[in-house]
Amino acid sequence: MNTDELFAKLQSIDTPTITNVVATYASDKNCLGLYNPWTVNWYTDQTCRCIYPELRPRAGYAVTVQYGMPDKNFTRLGFVDLLKAIEASPKPVVVVMRQNLPPEIKNKNGLSGGNMTTAMQTLGCVGVVSDGPSRDMGDIRGMDFQYLLTGVCAGHGDFSVEAVNIPVSVCGMDVAPGEIVHMDESGACKFPAAYLDEVVKRSFALLDKEASRMEKMRTGKTAEEVFAYMSGFQEKG
């Protein structure tokens, strides 16, 4: 399969299944075991809220950006530099946006709105993961673009771009530029791009295995029988 086909398949799979394949169940033959699941920050925590849970999963190459307060001594970077990074990246893109702001500002900074979203989407971005709020959710609804945020708010003041395409940590997930980020209503996770093909193959194998297991569980008549099917220890004749 070419990359476009792989991403089409990847975006038909839910994020929890992707996490199961990447690292969650190291003893399962379908799990790659890429990270220690508890000690490595490879998926988002409960502070991350999916804004459009009705949308299908999204996946893309990470382009990262760090925003901060205005600094008169550093004015070299701006939103156009983020757009250039999106343009230069393989597609599709997920932007991972760190808001390096004081808490009293960060909690009311509606950073990315309709204009920024339109610009990013035009250049191949399919979603944003950010550790702060954004705004214009009504305008963005209908654009087929996903946001994972800590919340929403209506306004903002001045802010600045501190860095583009550096390692960032957002809502408990550490992301480097070029990694694959997968996102849906359960949150987001990341994995190295080199494993794209293997993650897709193993995810479908795991989905088939779990569908068969759940079908058997539905035939159980007792708690012990249901648990045996759930544990994969019993085959029904």
PDB file of C-alpha atoms in Angstrom:
ATOM      1  CA  MET A   1       0.000   0.000   0.000  1.00  0.00           C
ATOM      2  CA  ASN A   2       1.141   3.542  -0.668  1.00  0.00           C
ATOM      3  CA  THR A   3       1.142   6.201   2.050  1.00  0.00           C
ATOM      4  CA  ASP A   4      -2.236   7.647   1.054  1.00  0.00           C
ATOM      5  CA  GLU A   5      -3.819   4.205   1.338  1.00  0.00           C
ATOM      6  CA  LEU A   6      -2.163   3.606   4.701  1.00  0.00           C
ATOM      7  CA  PHE A   7      -3.491   6.869   6.096  1.00  0.00           C
ATOM      8  CA  ALA A   8      -6.975   6.143   4.754  1.00  0.00           C
ATOM      9  CA  LYS A   9      -6.941   2.843   6.648  1.00  0.00           C
ATOM     10  CA  LEU A  10      -5.360   4.412   9.725  1.00  0.00           C
ATOM     11  CA  GLN A  11      -8.173   6.969   9.882  1.00  0.00           C
ATOM     12  CA  SER A  12     -10.753   4.174   9.941  1.00  0.00           C
ATOM     13  CA  ILE A  13      -9.341   2.839  13.228  1.00  0.00           C
ATOM     14  CA  ASP A  14     -10.127   4.219  16.696  1.00  0.00           C
ATOM     15  CA  THR A  15      -7.314   5.694  18.795  1.00  0.00           C
ATOM     16  CA  PRO A  16      -7.618   3.190  21.688  1.00  0.00           C
ATOM     17  CA  THR A  17      -6.945   0.369  19.212  1.00  0.00           C
ATOM     18  CA  ILE A  18      -3.875   2.246  17.993  1.00  0.00           C
ATOM     19  CA  THR A  19      -2.621   2.579  21.577  1.00  0.00           C
ATOM     20  CA  ASN A  20      -3.147  -1.155  22.118  1.00  0.00           C
ATOM     21  CA  VAL A  21      -0.952  -1.887  19.116  1.00  0.00           C
ATOM     22  CA  VAL A  22       1.697   0.724  19.910  1.00  0.00           C
ATOM     23  CA  ALA A  23       2.347  -0.093  23.570  1.00  0.00           C
ATOM     24  CA  THR A  24      -0.576  -0.832  25.896  1.00  0.00           C
ATOM     25  CA  TYR A  25      -0.500  -4.639  25.996  1.00  0.00           C
ATOM     26  CA  ALA A  26       3.137  -5.648  25.630  1.00  0.00           C
ATOM     27  CA  SER A  27       2.330  -9.355  26.036  1.00  0.00           C
ATOM     28  CA  ASP A  28      -0.101  -9.393  23.088  1.00  0.00           C
ATOM     29  CA  LYS A  29       1.381 -10.604  19.807  1.00  0.00           C
ATOM     30  CA  ASN A  30      -0.253  -7.668  17.998  1.00  0.00           C
ATOM     31  CA  CYS A  31       1.445  -5.109  20.267  1.00  0.00           C
ATOM     32  CA  LEU A  32       4.688  -3.531  19.065  1.00  0.00           C
ATOM     33  CA  GLY A  33       5.722  -2.593  22.597  1.00  0.00           C
ATOM     34  CA  LEU A  34       7.346   0.623  21.453  1.00  0.00           C
ATOM     35  CA  TYR A  35       7.174   2.314  24.854  1.00  0.00           C
ATOM     36  CA  ASN A  36       6.802   1.472  28.513  1.00  0.00           C
ATOM     37  CA  PRO A  37       3.084   2.361  28.631  1.00  0.00           C
ATOM     38  CA  TRP A  38       3.182   4.052  32.057  1.00  0.00           C
ATOM     39  CA  THR A  39       6.547   5.802  32.133  1.00  0.00           C
ATOM     40  CA  VAL A  40       6.725   7.249  28.605  1.00  0.00           C
ATOM     41  CA  ASN A  41       4.460  10.163  27.618  1.00  0.00           C
ATOM     42  CA  TRP A  42       3.055   8.831  24.357  1.00  0.00           C
ATOM     43  CA  TYR A  43      -0.681   9.597  24.666  1.00  0.00           C
ATOM     44  CA  THR A  44      -2.785  12.476  25.983  1.00  0.00           C
ATOM     45  CA  ASP A  45      -4.271  12.621  29.457  1.00  0.00           C
ATOM     46  CA  GLN A  46      -7.774  13.515  30.647  1.00  0.00           C
ATOM     47  CA  THR A  47      -7.176  17.265  30.331  1.00  0.00           C
ATOM     48  CA  CYS A  48      -7.531  16.895  26.550  1.00  0.00           C
ATOM     49  CA  ARG A  49     -11.088  17.322  25.257  1.00  0.00           C
ATOM     50  CA  CYS A  50     -12.296  16.321  21.793  1.00  0.00           C
ATOM     51  CA  ILE A  51     -14.313  19.185  20.324  1.00  0.00           C
ATOM     52  CA  TYR A  52     -15.991  17.279  17.484  1.00  0.00           C
ATOM     53  CA  PRO A  53     -16.531  13.673  18.694  1.00  0.00           C
ATOM     54  CA  GLU A  54     -18.839  12.998  15.747  1.00  0.00           C
ATOM     55  CA  LEU A  55     -15.923  13.170  13.297  1.00  0.00           C
ATOM     56  CA  ARG A  56     -13.959  10.107  12.179  1.00  0.00           C
ATOM     57  CA  PRO A  57     -10.437   9.564  13.575  1.00  0.00           C
ATOM     58  CA  ARG A  58      -7.622  11.688  12.166  1.00  0.00           C
ATOM     59  CA  ALA A  59      -3.926  10.943  11.741  1.00  0.00           C
ATOM     60  CA  GLY A  60      -0.987  12.846  10.334  1.00  0.00           C
ATOM     61  CA  TYR A  61       2.654  13.760  10.552  1.00  0.00           C
ATOM     62  CA  ALA A  62       3.318  16.027  13.520  1.00  0.00           C
ATOM     63  CA  VAL A  63       4.222  19.645  12.889  1.00  0.00           C
ATOM     64  CA  THR A  64       4.857  21.335  16.221  1.00  0.00           C
ATOM     65  CA  VAL A  65       4.714  24.934  17.392  1.00  0.00           C
ATOM     66  CA  GLN A  66       5.232  26.675  20.718  1.00  0.00           C
ATOM     67  CA  TYR A  67       3.383  29.905  21.460  1.00  0.00           C
ATOM     68  CA  GLY A  68       4.288  32.354  24.218  1.00  0.00           C
ATOM     69  CA  MET A  69       3.785  35.910  25.378  1.00  0.00           C
ATOM     70  CA  PRO A  70       5.070  38.754  23.154  1.00  0.00           C
ATOM     71  CA  ASP A  71       8.819  39.338  23.501  1.00  0.00           C
ATOM     72  CA  LYS A  72      10.253  42.520  21.987  1.00  0.00           C
ATOM     73  CA  ASN A  73      13.680  40.862  21.942  1.00  0.00           C
ATOM     74  CA  PHE A  74      12.492  37.991  19.748  1.00  0.00           C
ATOM     75  CA  THR A  75      10.246  38.742  16.789  1.00  0.00           C
ATOM     76  CA  ARG A  76      11.768  36.472  14.153  1.00  0.00           C
ATOM     77  CA  LEU A  77       8.942  33.923  14.010  1.00  0.00           C
ATOM     78  CA  GLY A  78       5.235  34.172  13.278  1.00  0.00           C
ATOM     79  CA  PHE A  79       2.244  32.169  12.118  1.00  0.00           C
ATOM     80  CA  VAL A  80       3.599  32.183   8.564  1.00  0.00           C
ATOM     81  CA  ASP A  81       6.512  30.050   9.780  1.00  0.00           C
ATOM     82  CA  LEU A  82       4.078  27.447  11.062  1.00  0.00           C
ATOM     83  CA  LEU A  83       2.328  27.523   7.681  1.00  0.00           C
ATOM     84  CA  LYS A  84       5.656  27.021   5.913  1.00  0.00           C
ATOM     85  CA  ALA A  85       6.381  24.009   8.117  1.00  0.00           C
ATOM     86  CA  ILE A  86       2.976  22.518   7.291  1.00  0.00           C
ATOM     87  CA  GLU A  87       3.622  23.124   3.593  1.00  0.00           C
ATOM     88  CA  ALA A  88       7.048  21.423   3.782  1.00  0.00           C
ATOM     89  CA  SER A  89       5.823  18.406   5.754  1.00  0.00           C
ATOM     90  CA  PRO A  90       4.570  15.130   4.312  1.00  0.00           C
ATOM     91  CA  LYS A  91       0.781  15.049   4.318  1.00  0.00           C
ATOM     92  CA  PRO A  92      -1.559  14.801   6.086  1.00  0.00           C
ATOM     93  CA  VAL A  93      -0.451  16.958   9.023  1.00  0.00           C
ATOM     94  CA  VAL A  94      -1.569  17.173  12.641  1.00  0.00           C
ATOM     95  CA  VAL A  95      -0.375  20.370  14.333  1.00  0.00           C
ATOM     96  CA  VAL A  96       0.661  19.931  17.955  1.00  0.00           C
ATOM     97  CA  MET A  97       0.420  23.355  19.566  1.00  0.00           C
ATOM     98  CA  ARG A  98       2.012  24.066  22.945  1.00  0.00           C
ATOM     99  CA  GLN A  99       0.808  27.191  24.750  1.00  0.00           C
ATOM    100  CA  ASN A 100       3.780  28.291  26.857  1.00  0.00           C
ATOM    101  CA  LEU A 101       1.814  30.945  28.723  1.00  0.00           C
ATOM    102  CA  PRO A 102       1.191  31.916  32.359  1.00  0.00           C
ATOM    103  CA  PRO A 103      -1.831  30.027  33.738  1.00  0.00           C
ATOM    104  CA  GLU A 104      -3.914  33.181  34.140  1.00  0.00           C
ATOM    105  CA  ILE A 105      -3.379  33.906  30.415  1.00  0.00           C
ATOM    106  CA  LYS A 106      -3.339  30.349  29.085  1.00  0.00           C
ATOM    107  CA  ASN A 107      -6.764  29.542  30.501  1.00  0.00           C
ATOM    108  CA  LYS A 108      -8.390  32.367  28.548  1.00  0.00           C
ATOM    109  CA  ASN A 109      -6.354  32.343  25.350  1.00  0.00           C
ATOM    110  CA  GLY A 110      -8.654  31.328  22.483  1.00  0.00           C
ATOM    111  CA  LEU A 111      -5.589  30.786  20.326  1.00  0.00           C
ATOM    112  CA  SER A 112      -6.623  29.125  17.076  1.00  0.00           C
ATOM    113  CA  GLY A 113      -9.840  30.297  15.445  1.00  0.00           C
ATOM    114  CA  GLY A 114     -11.509  30.168  12.072  1.00  0.00           C
ATOM    115  CA  ASN A 115      -8.872  32.084  10.129  1.00  0.00           C
ATOM    116  CA  MET A 116      -5.926  30.083  11.443  1.00  0.00           C
ATOM    117  CA  THR A 117      -7.816  26.834  10.904  1.00  0.00           C
ATOM    118  CA  THR A 118      -8.666  27.716   7.318  1.00  0.00           C
ATOM    119  CA  ALA A 119      -5.028  28.563   6.587  1.00  0.00           C
ATOM    120  CA  MET A 120      -3.715  25.348   8.135  1.00  0.00           C
ATOM    121  CA  GLN A 121      -6.336  23.175   6.452  1.00  0.00           C
ATOM    122  CA  THR A 122      -5.593  24.714   3.045  1.00  0.00           C
ATOM    123  CA  LEU A 123      -1.989  23.516   3.338  1.00  0.00           C
ATOM    124  CA  GLY A 124      -2.832  19.953   4.391  1.00  0.00           C
ATOM    125  CA  CYS A 125      -3.517  19.987   8.143  1.00  0.00           C
ATOM    126  CA  VAL A 126      -6.381  17.749   9.358  1.00  0.00           C
ATOM    127  CA  GLY A 127      -6.379  18.507  13.081  1.00  0.00           C
ATOM    128  CA  VAL A 128      -4.805  20.279  16.061  1.00  0.00           C
ATOM    129  CA  VAL A 129      -3.861  19.020  19.521  1.00  0.00           C
ATOM    130  CA  SER A 130      -3.226  21.824  22.024  1.00  0.00           C
ATOM    131  CA  ASP A 131      -2.749  22.154  25.785  1.00  0.00           C
ATOM    132  CA  GLY A 132      -4.929  25.258  25.986  1.00  0.00           C
ATOM    133  CA  PRO A 133      -8.234  26.581  24.637  1.00  0.00           C
ATOM    134  CA  SER A 134      -9.181  27.851  21.197  1.00  0.00           C
ATOM    135  CA  ARG A 135     -12.231  29.617  19.797  1.00  0.00           C
ATOM    136  CA  ASP A 136     -14.624  29.915  16.811  1.00  0.00           C
ATOM    137  CA  MET A 137     -15.776  26.347  17.292  1.00  0.00           C
ATOM    138  CA  GLY A 138     -19.078  27.185  15.596  1.00  0.00           C
ATOM    139  CA  ASP A 139     -17.297  28.540  12.529  1.00  0.00           C
ATOM    140  CA  ILE A 140     -14.991  25.513  12.365  1.00  0.00           C
ATOM    141  CA  ARG A 141     -17.824  23.011  12.759  1.00  0.00           C
ATOM    142  CA  GLY A 142     -18.583  21.814   9.249  1.00  0.00           C
ATOM    143  CA  MET A 143     -14.995  22.248   8.047  1.00  0.00           C
ATOM    144  CA  ASP A 144     -14.236  18.538   8.684  1.00  0.00           C
ATOM    145  CA  PHE A 145     -11.317  19.520  10.931  1.00  0.00           C
ATOM    146  CA  GLN A 146     -10.664  18.104  14.402  1.00  0.00           C
ATOM    147  CA  TYR A 147      -9.521  19.851  17.594  1.00  0.00           C
ATOM    148  CA  LEU A 148      -8.323  18.296  20.851  1.00  0.00           C
ATOM    149  CA  LEU A 149      -8.105  21.066  23.470  1.00  0.00           C
ATOM    150  CA  THR A 150      -8.347  21.697  27.186  1.00  0.00           C
ATOM    151  CA  GLY A 151     -11.403  23.870  26.556  1.00  0.00           C
ATOM    152  CA  VAL A 152     -12.763  26.831  24.638  1.00  0.00           C
ATOM    153  CA  CYS A 153     -13.053  30.575  25.212  1.00  0.00           C
ATOM    154  CA  ALA A 154     -14.096  33.572  23.171  1.00  0.00           C
ATOM    155  CA  GLY A 155     -11.083  35.890  23.026  1.00  0.00           C
ATOM    156  CA  HIS A 156      -7.356  36.454  23.361  1.00  0.00           C
ATOM    157  CA  GLY A 157      -4.701  39.165  23.510  1.00  0.00           C
ATOM    158  CA  ASP A 158      -1.297  39.336  21.864  1.00  0.00           C
ATOM    159  CA  PHE A 159       0.856  36.215  21.741  1.00  0.00           C
ATOM    160  CA  SER A 160       3.917  35.145  19.775  1.00  0.00           C
ATOM    161  CA  VAL A 161       5.508  32.135  18.123  1.00  0.00           C
ATOM    162  CA  GLU A 162       8.540  31.018  20.140  1.00  0.00           C
ATOM    163  CA  ALA A 163       9.560  27.985  18.063  1.00  0.00           C
ATOM    164  CA  VAL A 164       8.426  25.769  15.199  1.00  0.00           C
ATOM    165  CA  ASN A 165       9.156  22.042  14.830  1.00  0.00           C
ATOM    166  CA  ILE A 166      10.771  21.390  18.171  1.00  0.00           C
ATOM    167  CA  PRO A 167       9.888  18.578  20.616  1.00  0.00           C
ATOM    168  CA  VAL A 168       6.863  19.623  22.678  1.00  0.00           C
ATOM    169  CA  SER A 169       4.789  18.195  25.499  1.00  0.00           C
ATOM    170  CA  VAL A 170       1.032  18.694  25.247  1.00  0.00           C
ATOM    171  CA  CYS A 171      -1.543  17.265  27.676  1.00  0.00           C
ATOM    172  CA  GLY A 172       0.853  14.563  28.832  1.00  0.00           C
ATOM    173  CA  MET A 173       2.025  13.575  25.332  1.00  0.00           C
ATOM    174  CA  ASP A 174       5.597  14.243  24.187  1.00  0.00           C
ATOM    175  CA  VAL A 175       5.776  14.746  20.424  1.00  0.00           C
ATOM    176  CA  ALA A 176       8.700  15.268  18.057  1.00  0.00           C
ATOM    177  CA  PRO A 177       8.260  16.712  14.559  1.00  0.00           C
ATOM    178  CA  GLY A 178       7.566  14.025  11.969  1.00  0.00           C
ATOM    179  CA  GLU A 179       6.070  11.465  14.355  1.00  0.00           C
ATOM    180  CA  ILE A 180       2.586  10.160  13.551  1.00  0.00           C
ATOM    181  CA  VAL A 181      -0.220  11.529  15.737  1.00  0.00           C
ATOM    182  CA  HIS A 182      -3.537   9.676  15.795  1.00  0.00           C
ATOM    183  CA  MET A 183      -6.573  11.365  17.345  1.00  0.00           C
ATOM    184  CA  ASP A 184     -10.267  10.770  17.980  1.00  0.00           C
ATOM    185  CA  GLU A 185     -12.881  11.315  20.697  1.00  0.00           C
ATOM    186  CA  SER A 186     -10.794   9.312  23.206  1.00  0.00           C
ATOM    187  CA  GLY A 187      -7.718  11.525  22.810  1.00  0.00           C
ATOM    188  CA  ALA A 188      -4.457  11.298  20.877  1.00  0.00           C
ATOM    189  CA  CYS A 189      -1.369   9.100  20.763  1.00  0.00           C
ATOM    190  CA  LYS A 190       1.885   9.147  18.821  1.00  0.00           C
ATOM    191  CA  PHE A 191       4.297   6.649  17.269  1.00  0.00           C
ATOM    192  CA  PRO A 192       7.340   6.798  14.946  1.00  0.00           C
ATOM    193  CA  ALA A 193       6.509   7.205  11.265  1.00  0.00           C
ATOM    194  CA  ALA A 194       8.674   4.184  10.416  1.00  0.00           C
ATOM    195  CA  TYR A 195       5.994   1.958  12.002  1.00  0.00           C
ATOM    196  CA  LEU A 196       3.062   3.281   9.952  1.00  0.00           C
ATOM    197  CA  ASP A 197       2.589   0.155   7.845  1.00  0.00           C
ATOM    198  CA  GLU A 198       3.044  -2.208  10.804  1.00  0.00           C
ATOM    199  CA  VAL A 199       0.613  -0.256  13.016  1.00  0.00           C
ATOM    200  CA  VAL A 200      -2.071  -0.458  10.314  1.00  0.00           C
ATOM    201  CA  LYS A 201      -1.585  -4.214   9.773  1.00  0.00           C
ATOM    202  CA  ARG A 202      -1.558  -5.071  13.458  1.00  0.00           C
ATOM    203  CA  SER A 203      -4.525  -2.825  14.217  1.00  0.00           C
ATOM    204  CA  PHE A 204      -6.757  -4.669  11.759  1.00  0.00           C
ATOM    205  CA  ALA A 205      -5.538  -8.008  13.108  1.00  0.00           C
ATOM    206  CA  LEU A 206      -6.371  -6.870  16.644  1.00  0.00           C
ATOM    207  CA  LEU A 207      -9.806  -5.563  15.610  1.00  0.00           C
ATOM    208  CA  ASP A 208     -10.622  -8.933  14.027  1.00  0.00           C
ATOM    209  CA  LYS A 209      -9.464 -10.749  17.165  1.00  0.00           C
ATOM    210  CA  GLU A 210     -11.513  -8.534  19.473  1.00  0.00           C
ATOM    211  CA  ALA A 211     -14.642  -8.765  17.288  1.00  0.00           C
ATOM    212  CA  SER A 212     -14.454 -12.561  17.442  1.00  0.00           C
ATOM    213  CA  ARG A 213     -13.897 -12.488  21.209  1.00  0.00           C
ATOM    214  CA  MET A 214     -16.849 -10.150  21.854  1.00  0.00           C
ATOM    215  CA  GLU A 215     -19.120 -12.275  19.652  1.00  0.00           C
ATOM    216  CA  LYS A 216     -18.231 -15.312  21.781  1.00  0.00           C
ATOM    217  CA  MET A 217     -18.799 -13.337  24.976  1.00  0.00           C
ATOM    218  CA  ARG A 218     -22.352 -12.590  23.847  1.00  0.00           C
ATOM    219  CA  THR A 219     -23.088 -16.331  23.807  1.00  0.00           C
ATOM    220  CA  GLY A 220     -22.018 -16.794  27.430  1.00  0.00           C
ATOM    221  CA  LYS A 221     -24.613 -17.962  29.945  1.00  0.00           C
ATOM    222  CA  THR A 222     -22.678 -17.491  33.194  1.00  0.00           C
ATOM    223  CA  ALA A 223     -20.151 -15.015  34.593  1.00  0.00           C
ATOM    224  CA  GLU A 224     -17.453 -17.677  34.446  1.00  0.00           C
ATOM    225  CA  GLU A 225     -18.182 -18.475  30.806  1.00  0.00           C
ATOM    226  CA  VAL A 226     -18.260 -14.795  29.772  1.00  0.00           C
ATOM    227  CA  PHE A 227     -14.999 -14.173  31.620  1.00  0.00           C
ATOM    228  CA  ALA A 228     -13.393 -17.204  29.994  1.00  0.00           C
ATOM    229  CA  TYR A 229     -14.262 -15.890  26.548  1.00  0.00           C
ATOM    230  CA  MET A 230     -13.079 -12.409  27.521  1.00  0.00           C
ATOM    231  CA  SER A 231      -9.776 -13.851  28.671  1.00  0.00           C
ATOM    232  CA  GLY A 232      -9.412 -15.844  25.459  1.00  0.00           C
ATOM    233  CA  PHE A 233      -9.043 -19.165  27.289  1.00  0.00           C
ATOM    234  CA  GLN A 234     -12.117 -20.973  26.002  1.00  0.00           C
ATOM    235  CA  GLU A 235     -13.303 -21.867  22.507  1.00  0.00           C
ATOM    236  CA  LYS A 236     -17.014 -22.673  22.135  1.00  0.00           C
ATOM    237  CA  GLY A 237     -17.732 -25.762  20.093  1.00  0.00           C
TER     238      GLY A 237
END
